Tab-separated table of C-alpha atoms in Angstrom:
chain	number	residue	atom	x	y	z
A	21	UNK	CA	-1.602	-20.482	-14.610
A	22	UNK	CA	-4.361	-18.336	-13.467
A	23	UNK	CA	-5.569	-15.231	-15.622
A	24	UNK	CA	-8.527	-12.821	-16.093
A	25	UNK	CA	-10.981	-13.907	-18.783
A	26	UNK	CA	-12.560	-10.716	-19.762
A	27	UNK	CA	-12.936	-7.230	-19.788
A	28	UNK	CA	-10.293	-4.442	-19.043
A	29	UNK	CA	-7.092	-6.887	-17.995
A	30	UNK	CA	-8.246	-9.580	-20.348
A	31	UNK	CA	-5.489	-12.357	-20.430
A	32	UNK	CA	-3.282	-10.754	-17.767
A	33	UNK	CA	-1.444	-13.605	-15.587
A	34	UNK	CA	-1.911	-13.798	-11.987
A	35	UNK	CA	0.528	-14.990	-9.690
A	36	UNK	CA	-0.187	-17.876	-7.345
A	37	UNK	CA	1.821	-19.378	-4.742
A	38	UNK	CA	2.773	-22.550	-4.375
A	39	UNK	CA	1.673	-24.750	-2.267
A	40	UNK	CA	-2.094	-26.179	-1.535
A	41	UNK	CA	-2.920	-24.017	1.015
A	42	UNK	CA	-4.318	-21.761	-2.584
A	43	UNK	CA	-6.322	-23.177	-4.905
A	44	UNK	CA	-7.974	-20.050	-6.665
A	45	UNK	CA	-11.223	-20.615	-8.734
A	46	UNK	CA	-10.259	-22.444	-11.994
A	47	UNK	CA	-10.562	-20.387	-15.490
A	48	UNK	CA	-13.130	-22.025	-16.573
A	49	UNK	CA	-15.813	-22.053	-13.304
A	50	UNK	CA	-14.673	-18.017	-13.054
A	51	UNK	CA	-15.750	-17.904	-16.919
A	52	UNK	CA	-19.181	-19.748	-16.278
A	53	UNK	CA	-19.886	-18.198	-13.166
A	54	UNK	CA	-19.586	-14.385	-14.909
A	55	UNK	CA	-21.327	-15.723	-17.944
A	56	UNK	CA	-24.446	-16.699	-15.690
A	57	UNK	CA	-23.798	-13.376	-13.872
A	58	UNK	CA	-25.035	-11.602	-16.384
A	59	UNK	CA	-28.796	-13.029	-16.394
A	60	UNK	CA	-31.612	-9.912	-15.432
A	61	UNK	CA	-31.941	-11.782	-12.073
A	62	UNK	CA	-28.806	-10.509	-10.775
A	63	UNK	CA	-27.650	-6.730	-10.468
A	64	UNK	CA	-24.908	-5.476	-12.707
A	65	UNK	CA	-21.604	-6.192	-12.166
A	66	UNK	CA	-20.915	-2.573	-13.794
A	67	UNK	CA	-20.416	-0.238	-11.102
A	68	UNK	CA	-20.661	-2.878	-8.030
A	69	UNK	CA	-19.695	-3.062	-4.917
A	70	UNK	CA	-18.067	-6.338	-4.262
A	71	UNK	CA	-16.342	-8.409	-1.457
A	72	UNK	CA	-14.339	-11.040	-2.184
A	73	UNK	CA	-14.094	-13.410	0.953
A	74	UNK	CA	-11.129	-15.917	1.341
A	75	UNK	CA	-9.511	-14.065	-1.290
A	76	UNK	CA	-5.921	-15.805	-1.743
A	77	UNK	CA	-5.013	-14.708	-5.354
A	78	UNK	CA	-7.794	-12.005	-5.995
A	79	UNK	CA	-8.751	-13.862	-9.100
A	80	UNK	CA	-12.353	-13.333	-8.525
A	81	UNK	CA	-12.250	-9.929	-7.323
A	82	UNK	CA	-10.009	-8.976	-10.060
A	83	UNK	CA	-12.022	-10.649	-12.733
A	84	UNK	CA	-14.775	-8.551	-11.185
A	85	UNK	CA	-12.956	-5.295	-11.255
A	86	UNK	CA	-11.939	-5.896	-14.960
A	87	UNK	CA	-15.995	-6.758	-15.998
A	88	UNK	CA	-16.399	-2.898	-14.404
A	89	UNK	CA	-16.888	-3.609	-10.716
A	90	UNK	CA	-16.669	0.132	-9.450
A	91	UNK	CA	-14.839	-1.356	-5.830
A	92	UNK	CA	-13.420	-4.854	-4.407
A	93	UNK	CA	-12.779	-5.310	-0.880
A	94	UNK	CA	-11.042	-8.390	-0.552
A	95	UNK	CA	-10.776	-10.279	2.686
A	96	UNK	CA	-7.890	-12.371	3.704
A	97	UNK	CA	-6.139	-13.519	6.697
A	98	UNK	CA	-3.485	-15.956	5.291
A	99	UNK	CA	-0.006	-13.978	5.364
A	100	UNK	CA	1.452	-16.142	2.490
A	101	UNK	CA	-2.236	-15.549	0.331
A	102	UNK	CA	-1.966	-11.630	1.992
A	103	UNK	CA	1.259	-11.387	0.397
A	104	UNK	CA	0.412	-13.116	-3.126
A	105	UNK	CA	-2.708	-10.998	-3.694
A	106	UNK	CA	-1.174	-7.579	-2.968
A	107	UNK	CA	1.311	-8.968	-5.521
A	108	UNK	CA	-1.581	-9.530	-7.931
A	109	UNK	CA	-3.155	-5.707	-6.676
A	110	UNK	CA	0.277	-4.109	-7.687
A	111	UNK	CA	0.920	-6.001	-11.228
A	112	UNK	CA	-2.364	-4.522	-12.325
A	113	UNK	CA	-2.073	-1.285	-10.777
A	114	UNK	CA	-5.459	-1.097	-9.215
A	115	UNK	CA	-4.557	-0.615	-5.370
A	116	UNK	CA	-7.023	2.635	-5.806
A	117	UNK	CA	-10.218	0.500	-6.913
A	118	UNK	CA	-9.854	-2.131	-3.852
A	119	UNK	CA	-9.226	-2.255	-0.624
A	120	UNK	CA	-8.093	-5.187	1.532
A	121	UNK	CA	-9.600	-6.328	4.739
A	122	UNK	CA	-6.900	-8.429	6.628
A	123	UNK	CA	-9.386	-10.360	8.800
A	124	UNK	CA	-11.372	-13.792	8.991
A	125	UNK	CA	-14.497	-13.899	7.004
A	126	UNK	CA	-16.127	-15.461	10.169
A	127	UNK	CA	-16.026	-12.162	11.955
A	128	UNK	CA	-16.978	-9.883	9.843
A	129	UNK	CA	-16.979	-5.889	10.884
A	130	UNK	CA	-20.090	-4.577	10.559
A	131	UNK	CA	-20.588	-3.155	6.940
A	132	UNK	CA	-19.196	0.381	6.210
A	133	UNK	CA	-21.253	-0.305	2.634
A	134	UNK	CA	-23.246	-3.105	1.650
A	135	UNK	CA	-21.978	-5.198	-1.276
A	136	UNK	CA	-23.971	-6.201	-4.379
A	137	UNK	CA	-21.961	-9.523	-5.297
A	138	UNK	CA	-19.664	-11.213	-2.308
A	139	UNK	CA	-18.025	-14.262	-3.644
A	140	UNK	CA	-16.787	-17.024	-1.570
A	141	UNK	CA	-14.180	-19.543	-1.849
A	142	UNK	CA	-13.025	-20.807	1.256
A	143	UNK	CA	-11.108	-24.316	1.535
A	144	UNK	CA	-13.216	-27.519	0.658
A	145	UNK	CA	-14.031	-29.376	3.633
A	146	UNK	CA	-13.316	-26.934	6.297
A	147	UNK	CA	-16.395	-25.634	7.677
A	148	UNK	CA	-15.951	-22.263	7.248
A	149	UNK	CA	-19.118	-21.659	4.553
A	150	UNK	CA	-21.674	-21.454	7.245
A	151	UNK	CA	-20.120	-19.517	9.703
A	152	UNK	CA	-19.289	-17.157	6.823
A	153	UNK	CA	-22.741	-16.770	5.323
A	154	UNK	CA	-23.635	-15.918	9.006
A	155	UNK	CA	-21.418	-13.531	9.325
A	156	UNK	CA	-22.361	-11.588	6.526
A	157	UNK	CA	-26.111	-11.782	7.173
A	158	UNK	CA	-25.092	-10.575	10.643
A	159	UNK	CA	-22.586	-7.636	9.750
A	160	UNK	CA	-25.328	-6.258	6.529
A	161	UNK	CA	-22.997	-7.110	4.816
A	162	UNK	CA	-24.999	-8.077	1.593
A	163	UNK	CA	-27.110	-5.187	-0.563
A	164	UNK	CA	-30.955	-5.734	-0.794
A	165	UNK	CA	-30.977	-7.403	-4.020
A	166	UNK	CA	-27.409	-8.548	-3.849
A	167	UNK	CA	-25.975	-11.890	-4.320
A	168	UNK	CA	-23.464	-14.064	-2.808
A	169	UNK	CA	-21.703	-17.180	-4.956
A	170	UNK	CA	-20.067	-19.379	-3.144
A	171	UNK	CA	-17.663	-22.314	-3.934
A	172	UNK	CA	-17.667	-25.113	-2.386
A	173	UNK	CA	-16.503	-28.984	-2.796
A	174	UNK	CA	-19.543	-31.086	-4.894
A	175	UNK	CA	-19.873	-33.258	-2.032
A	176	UNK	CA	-19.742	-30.703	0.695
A	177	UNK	CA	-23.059	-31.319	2.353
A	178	UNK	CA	-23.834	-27.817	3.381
A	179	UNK	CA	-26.591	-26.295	5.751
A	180	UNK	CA	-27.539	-22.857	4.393
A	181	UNK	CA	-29.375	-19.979	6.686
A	182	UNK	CA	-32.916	-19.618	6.876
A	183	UNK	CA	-32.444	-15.987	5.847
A	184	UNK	CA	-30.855	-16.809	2.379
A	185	UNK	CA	-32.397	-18.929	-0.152
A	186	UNK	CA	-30.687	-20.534	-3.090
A	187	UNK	CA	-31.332	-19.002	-6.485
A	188	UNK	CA	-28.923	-20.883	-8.965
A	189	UNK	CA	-26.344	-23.771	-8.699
A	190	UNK	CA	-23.881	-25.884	-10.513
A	191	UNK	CA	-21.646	-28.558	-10.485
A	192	UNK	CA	-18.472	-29.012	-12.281
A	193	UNK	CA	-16.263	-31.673	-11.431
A	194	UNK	CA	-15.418	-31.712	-8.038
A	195	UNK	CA	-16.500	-28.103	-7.931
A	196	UNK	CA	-19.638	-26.366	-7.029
A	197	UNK	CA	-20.772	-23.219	-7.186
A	198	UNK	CA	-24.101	-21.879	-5.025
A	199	UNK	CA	-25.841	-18.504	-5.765
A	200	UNK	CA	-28.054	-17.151	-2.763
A	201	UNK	CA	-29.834	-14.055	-2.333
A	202	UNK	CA	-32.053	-12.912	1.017
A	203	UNK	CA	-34.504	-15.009	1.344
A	204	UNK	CA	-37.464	-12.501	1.147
């Protein structure tokens, strides 16, 4: 069972499909990840813009949006993740605070706004991080100031661009979670 830890929809269930093509951020990693979100180095998650890339259930975008994210724009290609997150949009009524992108976070249009927090979670293994990051460098897709945590497998072995740098990072089991910022 996946839920939102804090904030407006506190302990509302999301829905997530089986299978293992989804395997949304655990409750605990979304709880420590927040919890280190709120540290003066990073900008307020009250009133943010924020992309959530590879989005399958939403659960970080919502559990952004229910801290007092002012806008989520999820992006998702997956029809059977597509499907399970606009369930998730609809059980919490919130389909006027988000928008969804149905795209590959590997081609990114260019940025209509620029986002203070992105979050990441693609599939371990897979490649896609890098191309990603890339992406959103390439499309402004990230505010001046803004920060973008990705997940990734612990062993993932990971070659980050020269533009961002790496400002926090932790490991949790097989999970790990990377927090970068333009490298200025």
């Amino acid at each position: 069972m996946t839920r939102i830890i804090s904030g407006k929809y506190k302990g509302r269930k999301l829905a997530v499909a089986e299978g293992r093509d989804i395997r949304p951020t655990t409750d605990r990693m979304r709880e420590r990840v927040f919890s280190m979100l709120t540290h003066h180095r990073y900008p307020d998650i009250k009133g943010a813009n924020v992309a959530d890339l590879f989005a399958g259930t939403g659960a970080l975008g919502l559990e952004a949006l229910s801290r007092g994210a002012k806008h989520i724009t999820f992006v998702e290609k997956s029809p059977k993740s597509l499907q399970n997150l606009e369930y998730n949009i609809d059980i919490l009524k919130v389909s006027d605070e988000v928008s969804v992108l149905k795209a590959s976070a590997r081609v990114l249009p260019p940025a209509s706004i620029s986002f203070d927090f992105i979050f990441m979670d693609p599939p371990y293994r897979t490649g896609l991080v890098t191309p990603a990051l890339e992406s959103i460098l390439s499309s402004n897709w990230l505010a001046d100031g803004g920060v973008i945590i990705t997940e990734l497998a612990s062993d993932d072995d990971i070659e980050f661009p020269e533009a961002l740098k790496i400002v926090d990072e932790r490991i949790q089991g097989q999970q790990r979670v990377v927090f970068l910022t333009h490298n200025q």
